[in-house]
Amino acid sequence: MPLRESCESMKLRKNTTIYLVALLCLQIPWLKEAHSQLSGKPVFSKEISKQESIYQSRGDQVPAGYSTDRSLEDYTRGLSSDFDRTLAKLGPKDRWLDIGAGRGHAILDYYMLSYDLAHPEWREQRGSKAQTVAVSIEDRRASRWQQEASGVGANKIQYLFSRRLQEYSREELGQFQMITDVIGGFSYADNLSEFVEKTLSFLDLNGSFFTLLQDVHSEAGTNQPFYAGARFLTEIAKSDGTEMKVCAWLKSITCVEVTCEFTTSWKPPIEAYRVRKVCNNVTVPVLIPLNYEAGTPPERRFRFSEPSSTPSSSQ
Ligand SMILES: C[S@@+](CC[C@H](N)C(=O)[O-])C[C@H]1O[C@@H](n2cnc3c(N)ncnc32)[C@H](O)[C@@H]1O
């Protein structure tokens, strides 16, 4: 399945807006509980409520651009070229956290022989499987989950919902050797630096965080926004107004090694990131949220705050 969310979201923006307005008019009670670090800011609270309504949508009210059923094969094609090898090397003592797991298909696929058969590279290492934990704001599990997860075993595979990743403690979730996020919190968080700081706090030393963004200015700066006249979905500006690429911001985090791989094989194109934790004193430079527009995924603008003025540490 192509990673097509922003493409559809932009095409469907008008329809989605009409749908969201209708949904908001229903005054669904859970909207009152919409969580956000930004919810105190009136300028964002309406967008945060709209976003919450997307998370909680069901049946034919789910916006067409909100894909929750990507396979592990989709993850392998979208994430950085090292992902499949890292996955193969995980052993029974290792743990994999999938943030924003949707229906949890990727971690279910991981335990299926069919995935291993389709990936002969490193096959001898694939047999013994790691423990997996999926987190999602809303419970998107469907009949496939009920059928297959019990066969894997509750001590091996877990699906947690009703909270954002940022709301879990390290004591609750523990540490992971690999973390993935395919159009999950990394694409949806209103406070991106807080999200990344929390994510890296769950990552073991030498562990890797694999994620991606759609329709973002690549490290090389060779691409334009996918839609003429539109902006990139996630943008960062420095205090002097000049652009900071997402890749450069990730590389400004201390104690991590970052690779950024841009690919045009998806429409809109994606940049895949591998963030490897190489020491424990991780400091994530703060991004101040400037704008947030609900969507699948949302459009976000941030201002980079110089590390010397606002240090923060996850360890
Ligand atoms: C578009 S779906 C993607 C699902 C899956 N990764 C896939 O590719 O099919 C977005 C998922 O991210 C989750 N999500 C968004 N922000 C999150 C956060 N901060 N913490 C945990 N889950 C989050 C949503 O609840 C949902 O499960």
Coordinates of C-alpha atoms and ligand atoms in Angstrom, one line a residue:
M1 CA 0.0 0.0 0.0
P2 CA 1.5 3.3 -1.0
L3 CA 2.1 5.9 1.7
R4 CA -0.4 8.3 0.3
E5 CA -1.9 10.0 3.3
S6 CA -1.0 13.6 2.7
C7 CA -1.9 13.3 -1.0
E8 CA -5.3 12.1 -0.2
S9 CA -5.6 14.5 2.7
M10 CA -4.9 17.5 0.5
K11 CA -7.3 16.3 -2.2
L12 CA -9.9 15.5 0.3
R13 CA -9.3 18.6 2.5
K14 CA -12.6 20.2 1.6
N15 CA -14.6 17.0 2.2
T16 CA -12.8 16.3 5.4
T17 CA -13.5 19.8 6.6
I18 CA -17.2 19.3 5.9
Y19 CA -17.2 16.0 7.6
L20 CA -15.3 17.4 10.7
V21 CA -17.6 20.3 11.0
A22 CA -20.5 17.8 11.0
L23 CA -18.8 15.7 13.6
L24 CA -18.0 18.6 15.8
C25 CA -21.6 19.7 15.6
L26 CA -22.6 16.4 17.2
Q27 CA -20.8 17.6 20.4
I28 CA -19.4 14.2 21.0
P29 CA -18.4 14.1 24.7
W30 CA -14.9 12.8 24.3
L31 CA -14.0 16.0 22.4
K32 CA -14.0 17.7 25.8
E33 CA -11.2 15.4 26.8
A34 CA -9.0 16.2 23.8
H35 CA -5.5 16.2 25.1
S36 CA -2.7 18.4 23.9
Q37 CA 0.3 20.2 25.2
L38 CA -1.1 23.1 23.2
S39 CA -4.7 22.8 24.3
G40 CA -4.1 25.7 26.6
K41 CA -3.5 27.9 23.6
P42 CA -6.9 28.9 22.1
V43 CA -5.4 29.3 18.7
F44 CA -4.7 25.5 18.5
S45 CA -7.5 24.1 20.6
K46 CA -10.0 23.9 17.7
E47 CA -7.5 22.1 15.5
I48 CA -6.6 19.7 18.3
S49 CA -10.3 18.9 18.7
K50 CA -10.6 18.3 15.0
Q51 CA -7.6 16.0 15.1
E52 CA -9.0 14.1 18.0
S53 CA -12.2 13.6 16.0
I54 CA -10.1 11.9 13.3
Y55 CA -8.5 9.6 15.8
Q56 CA -11.8 8.6 17.2
S57 CA -13.7 8.3 13.9
R58 CA -15.2 4.9 13.1
G59 CA -16.8 3.2 10.1
D60 CA -17.5 5.3 7.1
Q61 CA -16.7 8.4 9.2
V62 CA -13.0 7.6 9.0
P63 CA -11.4 10.1 6.5
A64 CA -10.1 8.3 3.4
G65 CA -6.6 9.5 4.1
Y66 CA -6.4 8.0 7.5
S67 CA -4.7 4.6 6.8
T68 CA -4.4 2.3 9.8
D69 CA -3.7 -1.0 8.2
R70 CA -0.2 -0.9 6.7
S71 CA 1.6 -4.2 6.6
L72 CA 5.2 -4.9 7.7
E73 CA 6.1 -5.0 4.0
D74 CA 4.8 -1.4 3.8
Y75 CA 7.0 -0.5 6.7
T76 CA 10.0 -2.1 5.1
R77 CA 9.5 -0.3 1.9
G78 CA 9.0 3.1 3.6
L79 CA 11.5 3.1 6.4
S80 CA 15.3 3.5 6.0
S81 CA 17.2 0.8 4.1
D82 CA 18.7 -0.5 7.4
F83 CA 15.3 -1.3 8.8
D84 CA 14.8 -4.9 7.6
R85 CA 18.3 -5.9 8.6
T86 CA 17.8 -4.4 12.1
L87 CA 14.5 -6.2 12.4
A88 CA 16.0 -9.6 11.4
K89 CA 18.7 -9.2 14.0
L90 CA 16.3 -8.8 16.9
G91 CA 16.4 -11.8 19.2
P92 CA 14.1 -13.2 21.9
K93 CA 15.5 -10.9 24.6
D94 CA 14.9 -7.8 22.5
R95 CA 11.9 -5.5 22.4
W96 CA 10.3 -3.6 19.5
L97 CA 7.9 -0.6 20.1
D98 CA 5.7 0.4 17.2
I99 CA 4.3 3.9 18.0
G100 CA 1.1 4.8 16.3
A101 CA 0.4 1.2 15.3
G102 CA -3.2 1.6 13.9
R103 CA -4.6 -1.9 13.6
G104 CA -1.2 -3.4 14.6
H105 CA -0.8 -5.3 11.3
A106 CA 3.0 -4.6 11.1
I107 CA 3.8 -6.4 14.4
L108 CA 1.3 -9.2 13.6
D109 CA 3.1 -9.7 10.3
Y110 CA 6.4 -10.0 12.1
Y111 CA 5.4 -13.3 13.6
M112 CA 4.1 -14.7 10.3
L113 CA 6.2 -17.2 8.4
S114 CA 5.1 -15.5 5.1
Y115 CA 7.1 -12.4 5.9
D116 CA 10.3 -14.4 6.6
L117 CA 9.8 -16.4 3.5
A118 CA 9.5 -13.3 1.4
H119 CA 12.7 -11.9 2.9
P120 CA 15.5 -14.5 2.4
E121 CA 18.3 -12.1 3.5
W122 CA 19.4 -12.8 7.0
R123 CA 16.8 -15.6 7.2
E124 CA 18.9 -17.6 9.6
Q125 CA 18.5 -14.7 12.1
R126 CA 14.8 -14.3 11.7
G127 CA 13.6 -17.4 13.5
S128 CA 13.6 -16.3 17.1
K129 CA 11.3 -13.3 17.5
A130 CA 11.5 -10.3 19.8
Q131 CA 8.8 -9.1 22.1
T132 CA 6.6 -6.4 20.5
V133 CA 4.5 -3.5 21.9
A134 CA 2.2 -1.4 19.8
V135 CA 0.8 1.9 21.1
S136 CA -2.1 3.8 19.5
I137 CA -4.3 6.6 20.8
E138 CA -7.4 4.8 19.8
D139 CA -8.1 1.0 19.7
R140 CA -8.1 0.2 16.0
R141 CA -7.7 -3.6 16.4
A142 CA -10.0 -5.6 14.2
S143 CA -10.9 -9.3 13.8
R144 CA -7.4 -10.1 12.4
W145 CA -5.9 -9.1 15.7
Q146 CA -8.2 -11.3 17.7
Q147 CA -7.5 -14.2 15.4
E148 CA -3.7 -14.0 15.3
A149 CA -2.4 -12.3 18.5
S150 CA -3.6 -15.1 20.7
G151 CA -1.5 -17.5 18.7
V152 CA 1.6 -15.4 19.2
G153 CA 1.0 -15.1 23.0
A154 CA 0.3 -12.2 25.3
N155 CA 3.9 -12.3 26.7
K156 CA 5.2 -11.7 23.2
I157 CA 2.8 -9.2 21.6
Q158 CA 0.9 -6.3 23.3
Y159 CA -1.4 -3.5 22.1
L160 CA -1.8 -0.5 24.3
F161 CA -4.3 2.3 23.6
S162 CA -6.1 5.3 25.1
R163 CA -3.0 7.2 25.7
R164 CA -0.4 9.0 23.7
L165 CA 3.2 7.8 23.8
Q166 CA 4.1 11.0 25.7
E167 CA 1.8 9.9 28.5
Y168 CA 3.7 6.7 29.4
S169 CA 6.5 6.5 31.9
R170 CA 9.7 4.5 31.4
E171 CA 8.7 2.3 34.3
E172 CA 5.4 1.4 32.4
L173 CA 6.8 0.7 29.0
G174 CA 10.4 -0.3 29.7
Q175 CA 13.3 -0.1 27.2
F176 CA 13.3 -1.1 23.5
Q177 CA 16.1 -2.1 21.1
M178 CA 14.1 -0.9 18.2
I179 CA 11.3 1.7 17.8
T180 CA 9.2 2.4 14.7
D181 CA 6.8 5.1 13.8
V182 CA 5.1 5.0 10.4
I183 CA 2.8 8.1 10.1
G184 CA 2.2 7.9 13.9
G185 CA 3.2 10.3 16.6
F186 CA 6.2 11.6 14.7
S187 CA 3.8 12.8 11.9
Y188 CA 0.9 13.8 14.2
A189 CA 2.4 15.2 17.4
D190 CA 1.7 18.9 18.0
N191 CA 4.8 19.2 20.1
L192 CA 7.5 17.4 18.0
S193 CA 10.5 17.9 20.3
E194 CA 8.6 16.7 23.3
F195 CA 7.5 13.6 21.3
V196 CA 11.1 12.8 20.1
E197 CA 12.6 13.4 23.6
K198 CA 10.1 10.9 25.0
T199 CA 10.6 8.4 22.3
L200 CA 14.4 8.4 22.7
S201 CA 14.0 8.0 26.5
F202 CA 12.4 4.5 25.7
L203 CA 15.3 3.6 23.4
D204 CA 18.1 1.4 24.7
L205 CA 21.7 2.4 24.1
N206 CA 22.7 1.4 20.5
G207 CA 19.0 1.0 19.7
S208 CA 17.4 2.6 16.7
F209 CA 14.3 4.7 16.1
F210 CA 13.0 4.3 12.5
T211 CA 10.5 6.8 11.3
L212 CA 9.6 8.9 8.2
L213 CA 7.8 12.1 7.1
Q214 CA 5.8 12.7 3.9
D215 CA 6.1 15.8 1.8
V216 CA 9.0 17.3 3.8
H217 CA 12.0 19.3 2.5
S218 CA 14.7 16.7 2.0
E219 CA 18.2 17.0 3.5
A220 CA 19.6 17.8 0.0
G221 CA 16.8 20.4 -0.5
T222 CA 16.1 19.1 -4.1
N223 CA 12.3 18.7 -3.8
Q224 CA 9.5 21.1 -3.8
P225 CA 6.2 20.8 -1.9
F226 CA 4.2 18.0 -3.6
Y227 CA 1.3 20.3 -4.5
A228 CA 1.9 23.5 -6.3
G229 CA 1.2 26.5 -4.1
A230 CA 1.1 24.4 -1.0
R231 CA 3.8 24.2 1.8
F232 CA 5.6 21.2 3.1
L233 CA 3.6 19.3 5.8
T234 CA 6.2 19.8 8.5
E235 CA 8.4 23.0 8.5
I236 CA 10.9 24.4 11.0
A237 CA 12.2 27.9 11.0
K238 CA 15.2 29.3 12.9
S239 CA 14.8 32.4 15.0
D240 CA 16.1 34.6 12.1
G241 CA 13.3 33.1 9.8
T242 CA 15.6 30.9 7.7
E243 CA 14.6 27.3 7.2
M244 CA 15.9 24.4 9.2
K245 CA 15.3 21.0 7.6
V246 CA 13.9 18.2 9.8
C247 CA 16.9 16.1 9.0
A248 CA 19.2 18.9 10.3
W249 CA 17.1 19.3 13.4
L250 CA 17.4 15.5 14.2
K251 CA 21.1 15.8 13.6
S252 CA 21.3 18.6 16.2
I253 CA 20.2 16.1 18.9
T254 CA 23.1 15.0 21.1
C255 CA 24.1 11.4 21.6
V256 CA 22.4 10.1 18.4
E257 CA 23.6 9.2 14.9
V258 CA 21.1 10.1 12.2
T259 CA 20.7 9.1 8.6
C260 CA 18.1 10.7 6.3
E261 CA 17.0 9.0 3.1
F262 CA 14.8 10.7 0.6
T263 CA 12.8 8.6 -1.8
T264 CA 10.4 9.7 -4.6
S265 CA 9.1 6.2 -5.1
W266 CA 6.1 7.2 -3.0
K267 CA 3.6 9.9 -3.8
P268 CA 4.0 12.3 -2.1
P269 CA 7.7 11.4 -1.5
I270 CA 9.0 10.6 1.9
E271 CA 12.2 11.1 3.9
A272 CA 13.1 8.1 6.1
Y273 CA 15.1 8.7 9.3
R274 CA 17.2 6.3 11.3
V275 CA 18.1 7.7 14.7
R276 CA 20.6 5.5 16.6
K277 CA 21.2 6.3 20.3
V278 CA 25.0 6.2 20.9
C279 CA 25.2 7.6 24.4
N280 CA 22.7 8.3 27.2
N281 CA 23.0 12.1 27.5
V282 CA 20.4 12.8 24.9
T283 CA 19.4 16.5 24.5
V284 CA 16.7 17.3 22.0
P285 CA 16.7 21.0 20.9
V286 CA 13.3 22.5 21.6
L287 CA 10.8 23.2 18.7
I288 CA 8.3 25.8 19.6
P289 CA 4.9 25.0 18.0
L290 CA 3.8 27.9 15.8
N291 CA 0.9 26.3 13.8
Y292 CA -1.1 23.1 13.7
E293 CA -3.8 22.3 11.2
A294 CA -5.7 19.0 11.7
G295 CA -5.4 16.5 8.9
T296 CA -4.1 13.1 7.8
P297 CA -1.4 13.9 8.7
P298 CA -1.7 17.5 10.1
E299 CA 0.3 20.5 8.8
R300 CA 2.7 21.7 11.4
R301 CA 5.1 24.7 11.7
F302 CA 7.7 25.1 14.4
R303 CA 10.4 27.5 15.5
F304 CA 13.8 26.1 16.4
S305 CA 14.9 27.3 19.8
E306 CA 18.7 27.5 20.2
P307 CA 19.9 24.7 22.5
S308 CA 21.9 27.1 24.8
S309 CA 18.8 29.0 25.7
T310 CA 16.4 26.1 26.4
P311 CA 18.2 22.9 27.2
S312 CA 16.2 19.7 27.8
S313 CA 17.3 16.2 28.5
S314 CA 15.6 12.8 28.3
Q315 CA 18.0 11.1 30.6
Ligands
LIG1 C1 -2.5 7.0 10.3 S1 -2.4 5.9 11.6 C2 -1.0 4.9 11.2 C3 -1.1 3.5 11.6 C4 0.0 2.5 11.2 N1 1.3 3.0 11.6 C5 -0.1 2.3 9.7 O1 0.9 2.8 9.1 O2 -1.0 1.7 9.3 C6 -1.9 6.9 12.9 C7 -1.7 6.2 14.2 O3 -0.9 7.0 15.1 C8 -1.4 7.0 16.4 N2 -0.9 8.2 17.0 C9 -0.8 9.5 16.6 N3 -0.1 10.2 17.6 C10 0.3 9.4 18.5 C11 1.0 9.5 19.7 N4 1.5 10.7 20.1 N5 1.2 8.4 20.5 C12 0.7 7.2 20.1 N6 0.0 7.0 19.0 C13 -0.2 8.1 18.2 C14 -2.9 7.0 16.1 O4 -3.6 6.7 17.2 C15 -3.0 5.9 15.0 O5 -2.9 4.6 15.6

